[in-house]
C-alpha positions as a Python dict, from the first residue, in 0.01 Angstrom:
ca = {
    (1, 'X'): (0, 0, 0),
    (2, 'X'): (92, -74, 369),
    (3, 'X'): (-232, -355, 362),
    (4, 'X'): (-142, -452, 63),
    (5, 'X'): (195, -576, 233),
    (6, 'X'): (101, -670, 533),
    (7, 'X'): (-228, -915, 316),
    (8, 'X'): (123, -1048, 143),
    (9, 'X'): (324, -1131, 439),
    (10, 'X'): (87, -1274, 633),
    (11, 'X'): (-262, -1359, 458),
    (12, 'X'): (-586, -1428, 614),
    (13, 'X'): (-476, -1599, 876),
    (14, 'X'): (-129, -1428, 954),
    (15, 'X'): (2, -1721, 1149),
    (16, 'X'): (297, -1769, 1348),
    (17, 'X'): (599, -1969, 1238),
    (18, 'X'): (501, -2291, 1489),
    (19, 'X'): (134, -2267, 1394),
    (20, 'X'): (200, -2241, 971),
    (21, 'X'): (438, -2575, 1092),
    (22, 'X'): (170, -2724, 1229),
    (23, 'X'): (-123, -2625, 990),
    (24, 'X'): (105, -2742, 726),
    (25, 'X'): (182, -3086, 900),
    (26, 'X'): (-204, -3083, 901),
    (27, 'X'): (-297, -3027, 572),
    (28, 'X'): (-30, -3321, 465),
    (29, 'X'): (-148, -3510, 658),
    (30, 'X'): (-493, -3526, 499),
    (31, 'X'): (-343, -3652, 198),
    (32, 'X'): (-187, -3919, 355),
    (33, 'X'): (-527, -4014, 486),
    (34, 'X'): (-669, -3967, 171),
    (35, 'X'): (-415, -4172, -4),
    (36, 'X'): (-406, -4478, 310),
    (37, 'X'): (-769, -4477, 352),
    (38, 'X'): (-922, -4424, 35),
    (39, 'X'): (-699, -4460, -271),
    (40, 'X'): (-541, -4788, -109),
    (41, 'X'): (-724, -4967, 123),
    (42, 'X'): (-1028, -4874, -48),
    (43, 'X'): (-981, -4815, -419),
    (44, 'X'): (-706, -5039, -461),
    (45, 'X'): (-792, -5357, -277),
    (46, 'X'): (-1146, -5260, -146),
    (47, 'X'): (-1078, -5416, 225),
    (48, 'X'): (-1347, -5122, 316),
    (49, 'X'): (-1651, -4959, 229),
    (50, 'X'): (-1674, -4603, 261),
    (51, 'X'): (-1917, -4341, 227),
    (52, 'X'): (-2008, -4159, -76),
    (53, 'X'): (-1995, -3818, 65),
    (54, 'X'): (-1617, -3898, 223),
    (55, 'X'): (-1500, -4101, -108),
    (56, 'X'): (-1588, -3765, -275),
    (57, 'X'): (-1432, -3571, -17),
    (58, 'X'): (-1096, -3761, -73),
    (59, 'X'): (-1121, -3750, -454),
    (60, 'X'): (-1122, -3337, -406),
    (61, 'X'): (-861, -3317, -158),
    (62, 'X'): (-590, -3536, -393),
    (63, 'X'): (-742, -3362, -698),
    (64, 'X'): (-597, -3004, -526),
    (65, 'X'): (-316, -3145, -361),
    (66, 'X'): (-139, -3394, -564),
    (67, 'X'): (-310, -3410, -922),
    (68, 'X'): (-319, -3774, -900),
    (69, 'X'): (-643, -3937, -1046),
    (70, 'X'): (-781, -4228, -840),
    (71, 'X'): (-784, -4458, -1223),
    (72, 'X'): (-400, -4429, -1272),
    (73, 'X'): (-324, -4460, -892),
    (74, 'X'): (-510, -4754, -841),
    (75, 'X'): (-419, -4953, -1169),
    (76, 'X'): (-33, -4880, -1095),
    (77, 'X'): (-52, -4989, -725),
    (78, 'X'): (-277, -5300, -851),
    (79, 'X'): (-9, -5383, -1106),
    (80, 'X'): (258, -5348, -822),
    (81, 'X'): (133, -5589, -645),
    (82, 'X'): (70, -5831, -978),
    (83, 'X'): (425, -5819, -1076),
    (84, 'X'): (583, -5698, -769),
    (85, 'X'): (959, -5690, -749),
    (86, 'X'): (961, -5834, -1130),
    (87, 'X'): (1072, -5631, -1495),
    (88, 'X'): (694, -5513, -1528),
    (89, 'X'): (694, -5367, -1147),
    (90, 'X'): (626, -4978, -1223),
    (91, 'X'): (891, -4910, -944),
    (92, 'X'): (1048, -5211, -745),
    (93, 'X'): (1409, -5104, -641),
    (94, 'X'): (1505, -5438, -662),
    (95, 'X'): (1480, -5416, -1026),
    (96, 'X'): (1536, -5019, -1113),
    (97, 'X'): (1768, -4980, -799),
    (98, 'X'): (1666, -4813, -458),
    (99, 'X'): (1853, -4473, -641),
    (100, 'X'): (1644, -4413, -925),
    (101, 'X'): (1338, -4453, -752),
    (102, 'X'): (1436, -4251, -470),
    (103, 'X'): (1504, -3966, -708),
    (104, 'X'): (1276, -4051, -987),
    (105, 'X'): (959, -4182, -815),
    (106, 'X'): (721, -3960, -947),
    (107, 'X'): (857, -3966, -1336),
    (108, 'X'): (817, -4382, -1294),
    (109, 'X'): (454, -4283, -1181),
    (110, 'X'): (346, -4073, -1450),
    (111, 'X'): (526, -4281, -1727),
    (112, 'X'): (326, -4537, -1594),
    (113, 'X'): (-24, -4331, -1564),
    (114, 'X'): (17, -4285, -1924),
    (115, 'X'): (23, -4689, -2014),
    (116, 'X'): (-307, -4728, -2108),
    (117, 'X'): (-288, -5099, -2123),
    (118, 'X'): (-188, -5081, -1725),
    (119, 'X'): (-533, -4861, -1657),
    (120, 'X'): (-737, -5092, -1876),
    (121, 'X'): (-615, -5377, -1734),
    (122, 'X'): (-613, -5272, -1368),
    (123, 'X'): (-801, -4972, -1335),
    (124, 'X'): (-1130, -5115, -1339),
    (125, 'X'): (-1413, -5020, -1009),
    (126, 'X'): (-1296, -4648, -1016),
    (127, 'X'): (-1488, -4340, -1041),
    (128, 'X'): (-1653, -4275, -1447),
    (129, 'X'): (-1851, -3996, -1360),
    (130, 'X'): (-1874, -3620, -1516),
    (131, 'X'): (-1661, -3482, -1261),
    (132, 'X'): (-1375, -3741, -1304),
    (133, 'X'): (-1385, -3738, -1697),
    (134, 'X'): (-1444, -3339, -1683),
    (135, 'X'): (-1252, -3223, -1425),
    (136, 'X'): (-1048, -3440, -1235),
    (137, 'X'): (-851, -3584, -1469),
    (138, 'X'): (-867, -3360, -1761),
    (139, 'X'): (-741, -3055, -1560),
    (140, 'X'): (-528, -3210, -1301),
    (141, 'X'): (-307, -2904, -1299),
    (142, 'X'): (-596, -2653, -1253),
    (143, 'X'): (-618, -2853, -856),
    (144, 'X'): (-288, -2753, -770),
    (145, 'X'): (-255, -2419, -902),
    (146, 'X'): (-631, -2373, -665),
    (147, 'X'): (-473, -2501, -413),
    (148, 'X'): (-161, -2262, -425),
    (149, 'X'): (-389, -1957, -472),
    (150, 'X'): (-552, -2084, -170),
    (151, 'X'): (-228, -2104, 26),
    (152, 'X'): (-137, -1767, -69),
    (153, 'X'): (-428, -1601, 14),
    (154, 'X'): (-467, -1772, 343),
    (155, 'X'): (-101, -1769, 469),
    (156, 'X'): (58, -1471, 254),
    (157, 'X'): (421, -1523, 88),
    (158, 'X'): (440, -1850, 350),
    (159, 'X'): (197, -2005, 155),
    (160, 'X'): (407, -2068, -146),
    (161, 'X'): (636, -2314, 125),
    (162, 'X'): (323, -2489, 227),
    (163, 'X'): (221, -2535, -97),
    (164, 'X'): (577, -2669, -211),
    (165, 'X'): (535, -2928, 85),
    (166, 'X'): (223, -3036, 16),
    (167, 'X'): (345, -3085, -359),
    (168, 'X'): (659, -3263, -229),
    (169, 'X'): (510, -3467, 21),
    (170, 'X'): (355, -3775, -147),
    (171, 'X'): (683, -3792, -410),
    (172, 'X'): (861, -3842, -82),
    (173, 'X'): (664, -4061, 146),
    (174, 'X'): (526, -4271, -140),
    (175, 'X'): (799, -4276, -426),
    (176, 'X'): (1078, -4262, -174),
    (177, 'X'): (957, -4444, 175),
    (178, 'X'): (720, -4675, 81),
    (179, 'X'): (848, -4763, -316),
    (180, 'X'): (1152, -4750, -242),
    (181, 'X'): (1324, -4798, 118),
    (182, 'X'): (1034, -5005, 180),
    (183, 'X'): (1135, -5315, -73),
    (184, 'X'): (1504, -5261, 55),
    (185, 'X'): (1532, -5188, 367),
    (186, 'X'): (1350, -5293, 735),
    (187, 'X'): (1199, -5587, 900),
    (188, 'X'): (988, -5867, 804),
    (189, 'X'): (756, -6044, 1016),
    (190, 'X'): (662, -6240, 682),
    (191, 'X'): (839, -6412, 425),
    (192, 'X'): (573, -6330, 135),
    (193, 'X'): (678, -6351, -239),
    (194, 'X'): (857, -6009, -262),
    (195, 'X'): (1095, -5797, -108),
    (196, 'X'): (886, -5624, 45),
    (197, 'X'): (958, -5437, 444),
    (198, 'X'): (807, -5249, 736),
    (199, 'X'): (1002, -4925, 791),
    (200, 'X'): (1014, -4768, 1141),
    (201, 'X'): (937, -4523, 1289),
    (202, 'X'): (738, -4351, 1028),
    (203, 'X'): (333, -4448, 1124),
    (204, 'X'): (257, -4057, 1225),
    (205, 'X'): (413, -3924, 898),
    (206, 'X'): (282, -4202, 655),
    (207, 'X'): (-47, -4303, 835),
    (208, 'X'): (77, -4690, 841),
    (209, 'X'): (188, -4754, 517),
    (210, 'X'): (535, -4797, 642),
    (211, 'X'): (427, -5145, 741),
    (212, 'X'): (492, -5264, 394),
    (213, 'X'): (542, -5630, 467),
    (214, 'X'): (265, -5643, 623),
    (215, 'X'): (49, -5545, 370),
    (216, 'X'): (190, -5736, 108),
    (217, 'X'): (112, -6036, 310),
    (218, 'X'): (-202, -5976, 349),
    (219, 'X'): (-256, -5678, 64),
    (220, 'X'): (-673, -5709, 105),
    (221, 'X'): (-669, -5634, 523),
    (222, 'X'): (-781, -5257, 594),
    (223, 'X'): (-526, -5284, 904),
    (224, 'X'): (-203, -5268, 822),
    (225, 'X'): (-39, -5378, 1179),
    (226, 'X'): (-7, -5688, 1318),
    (227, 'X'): (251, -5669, 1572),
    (228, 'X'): (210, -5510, 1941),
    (229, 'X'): (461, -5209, 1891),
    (230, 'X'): (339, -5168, 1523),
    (231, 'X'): (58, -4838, 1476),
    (232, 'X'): (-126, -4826, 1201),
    (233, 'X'): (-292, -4423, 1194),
    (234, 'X'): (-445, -4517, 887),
    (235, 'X'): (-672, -4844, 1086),
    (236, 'X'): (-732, -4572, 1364),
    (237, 'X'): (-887, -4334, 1120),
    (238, 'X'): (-1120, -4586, 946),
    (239, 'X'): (-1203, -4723, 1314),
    (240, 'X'): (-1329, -4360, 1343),
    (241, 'X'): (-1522, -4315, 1015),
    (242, 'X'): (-1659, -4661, 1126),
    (243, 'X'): (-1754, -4524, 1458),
    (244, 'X'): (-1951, -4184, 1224),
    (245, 'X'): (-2086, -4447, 967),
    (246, 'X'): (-1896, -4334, 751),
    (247, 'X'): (-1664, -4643, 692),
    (248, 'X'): (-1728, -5014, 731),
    (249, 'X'): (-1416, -5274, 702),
    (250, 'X'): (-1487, -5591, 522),
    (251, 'X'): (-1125, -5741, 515),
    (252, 'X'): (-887, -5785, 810),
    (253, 'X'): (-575, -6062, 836),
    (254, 'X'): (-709, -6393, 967),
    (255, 'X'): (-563, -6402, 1310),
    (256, 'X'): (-434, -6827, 1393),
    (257, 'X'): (-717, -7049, 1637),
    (258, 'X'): (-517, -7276, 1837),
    (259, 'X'): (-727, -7556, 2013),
    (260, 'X'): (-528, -7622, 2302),
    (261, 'X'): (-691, -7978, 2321),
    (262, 'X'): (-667, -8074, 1955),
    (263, 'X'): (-357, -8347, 1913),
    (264, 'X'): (-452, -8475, 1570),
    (265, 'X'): (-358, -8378, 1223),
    (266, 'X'): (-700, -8331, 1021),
    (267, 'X'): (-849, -8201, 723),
    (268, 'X'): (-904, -7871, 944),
    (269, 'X'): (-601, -7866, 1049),
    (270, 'X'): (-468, -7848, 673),
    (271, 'X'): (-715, -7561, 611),
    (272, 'X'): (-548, -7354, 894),
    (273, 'X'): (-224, -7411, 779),
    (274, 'X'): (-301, -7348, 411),
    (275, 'X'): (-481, -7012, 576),
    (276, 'X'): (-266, -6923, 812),
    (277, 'X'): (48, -7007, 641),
    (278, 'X'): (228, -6697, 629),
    (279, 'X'): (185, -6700, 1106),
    (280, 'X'): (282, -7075, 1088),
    (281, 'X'): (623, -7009, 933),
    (282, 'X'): (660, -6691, 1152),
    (283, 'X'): (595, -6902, 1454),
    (284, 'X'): (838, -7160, 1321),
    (285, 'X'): (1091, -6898, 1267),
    (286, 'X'): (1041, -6742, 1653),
    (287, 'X'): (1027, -7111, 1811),
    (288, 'X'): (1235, -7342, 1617),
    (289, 'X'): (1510, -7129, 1414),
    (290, 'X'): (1550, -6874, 1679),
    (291, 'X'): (1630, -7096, 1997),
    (292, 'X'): (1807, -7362, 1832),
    (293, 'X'): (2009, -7164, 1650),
    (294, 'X'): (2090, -6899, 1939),
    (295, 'X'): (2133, -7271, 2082),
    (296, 'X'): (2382, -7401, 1820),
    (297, 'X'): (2556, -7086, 1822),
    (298, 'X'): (2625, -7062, 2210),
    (299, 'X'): (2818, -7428, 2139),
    (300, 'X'): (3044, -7326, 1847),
    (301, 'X'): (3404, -7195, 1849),
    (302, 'X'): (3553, -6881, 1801),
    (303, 'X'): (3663, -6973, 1482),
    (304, 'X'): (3292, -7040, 1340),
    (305, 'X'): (3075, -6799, 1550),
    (306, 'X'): (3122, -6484, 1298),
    (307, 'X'): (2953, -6761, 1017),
    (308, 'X'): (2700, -6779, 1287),
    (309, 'X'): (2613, -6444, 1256),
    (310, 'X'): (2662, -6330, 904),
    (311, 'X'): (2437, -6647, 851),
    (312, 'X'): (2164, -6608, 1119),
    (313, 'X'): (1904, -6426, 880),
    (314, 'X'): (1951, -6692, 601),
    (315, 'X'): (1760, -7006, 791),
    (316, 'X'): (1466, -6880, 732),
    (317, 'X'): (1449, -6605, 433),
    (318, 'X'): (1353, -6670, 112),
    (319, 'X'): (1617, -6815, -134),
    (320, 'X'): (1489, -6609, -443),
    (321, 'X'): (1646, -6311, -304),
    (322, 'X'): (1962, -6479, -241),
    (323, 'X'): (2278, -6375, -368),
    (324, 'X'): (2542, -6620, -464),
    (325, 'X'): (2716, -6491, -148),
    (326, 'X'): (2437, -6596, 47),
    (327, 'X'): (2367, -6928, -73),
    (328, 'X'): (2714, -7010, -46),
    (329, 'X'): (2748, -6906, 333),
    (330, 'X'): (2414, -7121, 414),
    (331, 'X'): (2541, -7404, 255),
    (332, 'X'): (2872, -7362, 472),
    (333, 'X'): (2657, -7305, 807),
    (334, 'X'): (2437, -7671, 732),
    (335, 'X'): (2736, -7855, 598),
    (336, 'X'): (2935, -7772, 953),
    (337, 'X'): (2575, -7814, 1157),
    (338, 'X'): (2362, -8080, 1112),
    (339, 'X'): (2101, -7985, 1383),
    (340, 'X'): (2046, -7623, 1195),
    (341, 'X'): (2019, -7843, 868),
    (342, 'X'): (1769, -8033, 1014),
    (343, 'X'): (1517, -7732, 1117),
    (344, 'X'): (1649, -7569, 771),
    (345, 'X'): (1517, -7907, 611),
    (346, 'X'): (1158, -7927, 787),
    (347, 'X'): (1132, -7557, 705),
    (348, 'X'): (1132, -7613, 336),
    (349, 'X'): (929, -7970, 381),
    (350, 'X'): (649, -7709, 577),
    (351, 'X'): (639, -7477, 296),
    (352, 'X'): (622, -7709, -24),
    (353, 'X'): (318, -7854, 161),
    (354, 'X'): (122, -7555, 65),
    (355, 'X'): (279, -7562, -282),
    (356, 'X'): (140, -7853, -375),
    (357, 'X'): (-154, -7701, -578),
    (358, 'X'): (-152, -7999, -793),
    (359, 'X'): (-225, -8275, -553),
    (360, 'X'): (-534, -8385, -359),
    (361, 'X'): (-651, -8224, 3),
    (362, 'X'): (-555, -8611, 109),
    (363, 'X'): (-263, -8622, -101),
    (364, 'X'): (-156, -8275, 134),
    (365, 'X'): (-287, -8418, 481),
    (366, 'X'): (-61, -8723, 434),
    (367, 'X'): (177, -8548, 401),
    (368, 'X'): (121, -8280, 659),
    (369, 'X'): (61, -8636, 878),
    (370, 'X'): (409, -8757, 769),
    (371, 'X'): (602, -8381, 854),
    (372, 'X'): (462, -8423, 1178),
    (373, 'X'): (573, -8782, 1302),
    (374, 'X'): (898, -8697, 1141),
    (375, 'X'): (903, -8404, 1314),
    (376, 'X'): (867, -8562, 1668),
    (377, 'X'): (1119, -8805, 1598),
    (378, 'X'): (1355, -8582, 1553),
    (379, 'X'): (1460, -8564, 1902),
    (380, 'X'): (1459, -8174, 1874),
    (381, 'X'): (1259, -8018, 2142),
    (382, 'X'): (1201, -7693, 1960),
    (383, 'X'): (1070, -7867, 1692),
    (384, 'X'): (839, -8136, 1889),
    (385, 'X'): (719, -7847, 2059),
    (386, 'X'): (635, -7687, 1754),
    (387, 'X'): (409, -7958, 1604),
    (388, 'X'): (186, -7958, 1960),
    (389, 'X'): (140, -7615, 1843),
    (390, 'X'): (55, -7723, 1492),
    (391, 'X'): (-176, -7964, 1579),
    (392, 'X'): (-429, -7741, 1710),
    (393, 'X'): (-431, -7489, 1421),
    (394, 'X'): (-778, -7442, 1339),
    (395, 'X'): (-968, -7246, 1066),
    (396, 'X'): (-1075, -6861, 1100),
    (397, 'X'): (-1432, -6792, 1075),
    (398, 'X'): (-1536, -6579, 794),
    (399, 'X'): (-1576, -6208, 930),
    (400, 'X'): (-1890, -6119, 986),
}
């Protein structure tokens, strides 16, 4: 009876407190790998190749530890991004509100699993074989229940609370993190078609997903960061399944050439900018709207300065997540300013550029051409400065 007991309390292993909190910051940890590194970057958006033998490996570990089948994950995230922040968005909080999807993540996922029209239409590349259509997805429950037997017999009584973590921890990094805080709160570097934000500091915990923005700028790159203080633990661990052969990337963000001896607008110069659009209006943000309006600031009265700096964000975000507040305010700030309505006006000028889809690539370089001289007539330095810059964009080369 007494080893009967003591097999309870302690299992197999019998391990400490600190050492079940580690082994079970371990084990969740896998799954975050599994879900970064194979269910995303891979399955989702196929940035990578990866081995058989470690796709199959990550296809066991989320079968036992989450349930979720690599079909429903995929076509949900794929229709995410295909509707993001819109009514068919499986779970934008700008839509459903940050509340319901913090509590109600993983109901929004499996309604959604069940929409066969959303794994038809975006579940297509995933796994068909007999273990998926036999096991995998027909006994989802039968992975979890292993895996708490497992638990159990390996940590004793304990095991139950790593097993209830493990259960809890994609609902909570995924549904609630990532889902949720990340399309409401945090920083952009980019101002991409969504709400979408990089939440700090998370990158040990969620293996780089936190960098949200990031990836919805550039949703096909296998790294995630693009910033000097951002980590992506997700890029490290493919870097190391690259390093076993296990893993080869085939998508990364195109990272701006700038020819410091180009000075004229060309046809390659409208290819980088149509490439590297989201960096050019990042760099316009950091060296136009940031100095002149710190600038513009400095010079206005007491009266004005708190419009200043309800209004600082507004220069350069995207109107369609304006409130009336917020349009209102902006209008205020350029009405009272003409110098921040200037850089406010070329901003928008930059952007439709791009937009044009309709017109010719000589319809665009004219006006590109015309931006420019306007641009250095304007007498602002920031903004001369700017175009130097813009003149020697140059096209990425393919990776190899």
């Amino acid at each position: 009876m007494n080893d009967v007991l003591n097999f309870l309390s302690g299992g197999l292993l019998s391990p400490g407190p600190w050492t079940l909190v580690l082994i079970t910051l371990a084990l969740t940890h896998v799954t975050i790998v599994s879900v970064t590194v194979y269910l995303h970057r891979y399955s989702a958006h196929r940035a990578l190749d990866l081995h058989p033998a470690l796709k199959h490996f990550f296809r066991f570990w989320l079968w036992m530890t989450t349930g979720m089948g690599t079909r429903a994950w995929t076509a949900i995230h794929r229709k995410h991004h295909a509707r993001c922040d819109g009514e068919e968005d499986p779970h934008s909080p700008q839509v459903l509100g940050l509340r319901k999807v913090l509590r109600e993540g993983a109901e929004l996922y499996q309604a959604e699993a069940v929409n066969q029209e959303t794994l038809d239409k975006y579940g297509g590349g995933c796994p068909d074989d007999w273990l998926e259509r036999n096991l995998y997805q027909k006994y989802s429950v039968l992975g979890i229940t292993l895996m708490g037997l497992i638990n159990v017999a390996l940590f004793g009584v304990a095991g139950i609370t790593v097993w209830a973590v493990q259960m809890m921890w994609i609902p909570i990094t995924a549904a609630g993190i990532i889902n949720g805080i990340g399309h409401y709160w945090g920083y952009r570097n980019f101002e991409c078609s969504d709400a979408s934000r990089n939440v700090l500091p998370w990158g040990i915990l969620i293996g780089g997903e936190e960098l949200h923005n990031n990836h919805h700028t550039y949703p096909n790159s296998a790294k995630l960061s693009v910033r000097r203080f951002e980590f992506d633990l997700g890029w490290a661990w493919i870097r190391t399944f690259e390093v076993l052969r296990l893993a080869k990337v085939k998508k990364v963000a195109p990272k701006p050439v700038v020819a410091r001896d180009k000075h004229t607008v060309d046809l390659d110069t409208l290819r980088a900018l149509v490439q590297h659009r989201f960096q050019v209006m990042a760099h316009y943000r950091r060296e136009v709207i940031k100095p002149v309006f710190e600038q513009e600031k400095a010079r206005a009265c007491d009266a004005t300065r708190g419009l200043y700096n309800r209004a600082a964000a507004l220069l350069h975000r995207d109107q369609r997540f304006f409130k009336v507040r917020h349009t209102k305010r902006l209008s205020t700030l350029t009405e009272h300013n003409a110098t921040l309505a200037t850089i406010y006006d070329y901003r928008l000028r930059l952007q439709e550029i791009w937009s044009q889809t309709s017109h010719s690539s000589a319809e665009m370089l004219d006006s590109l051409a015309q931006w420019c001289r306007d641009a250095e007539a304007s007498g602002i330095h920031a903004l001369q400065d700017f175009v130097r810059t813009l003149k020697g964009y140059r096209v990425t080369p393919a990776r190899a």
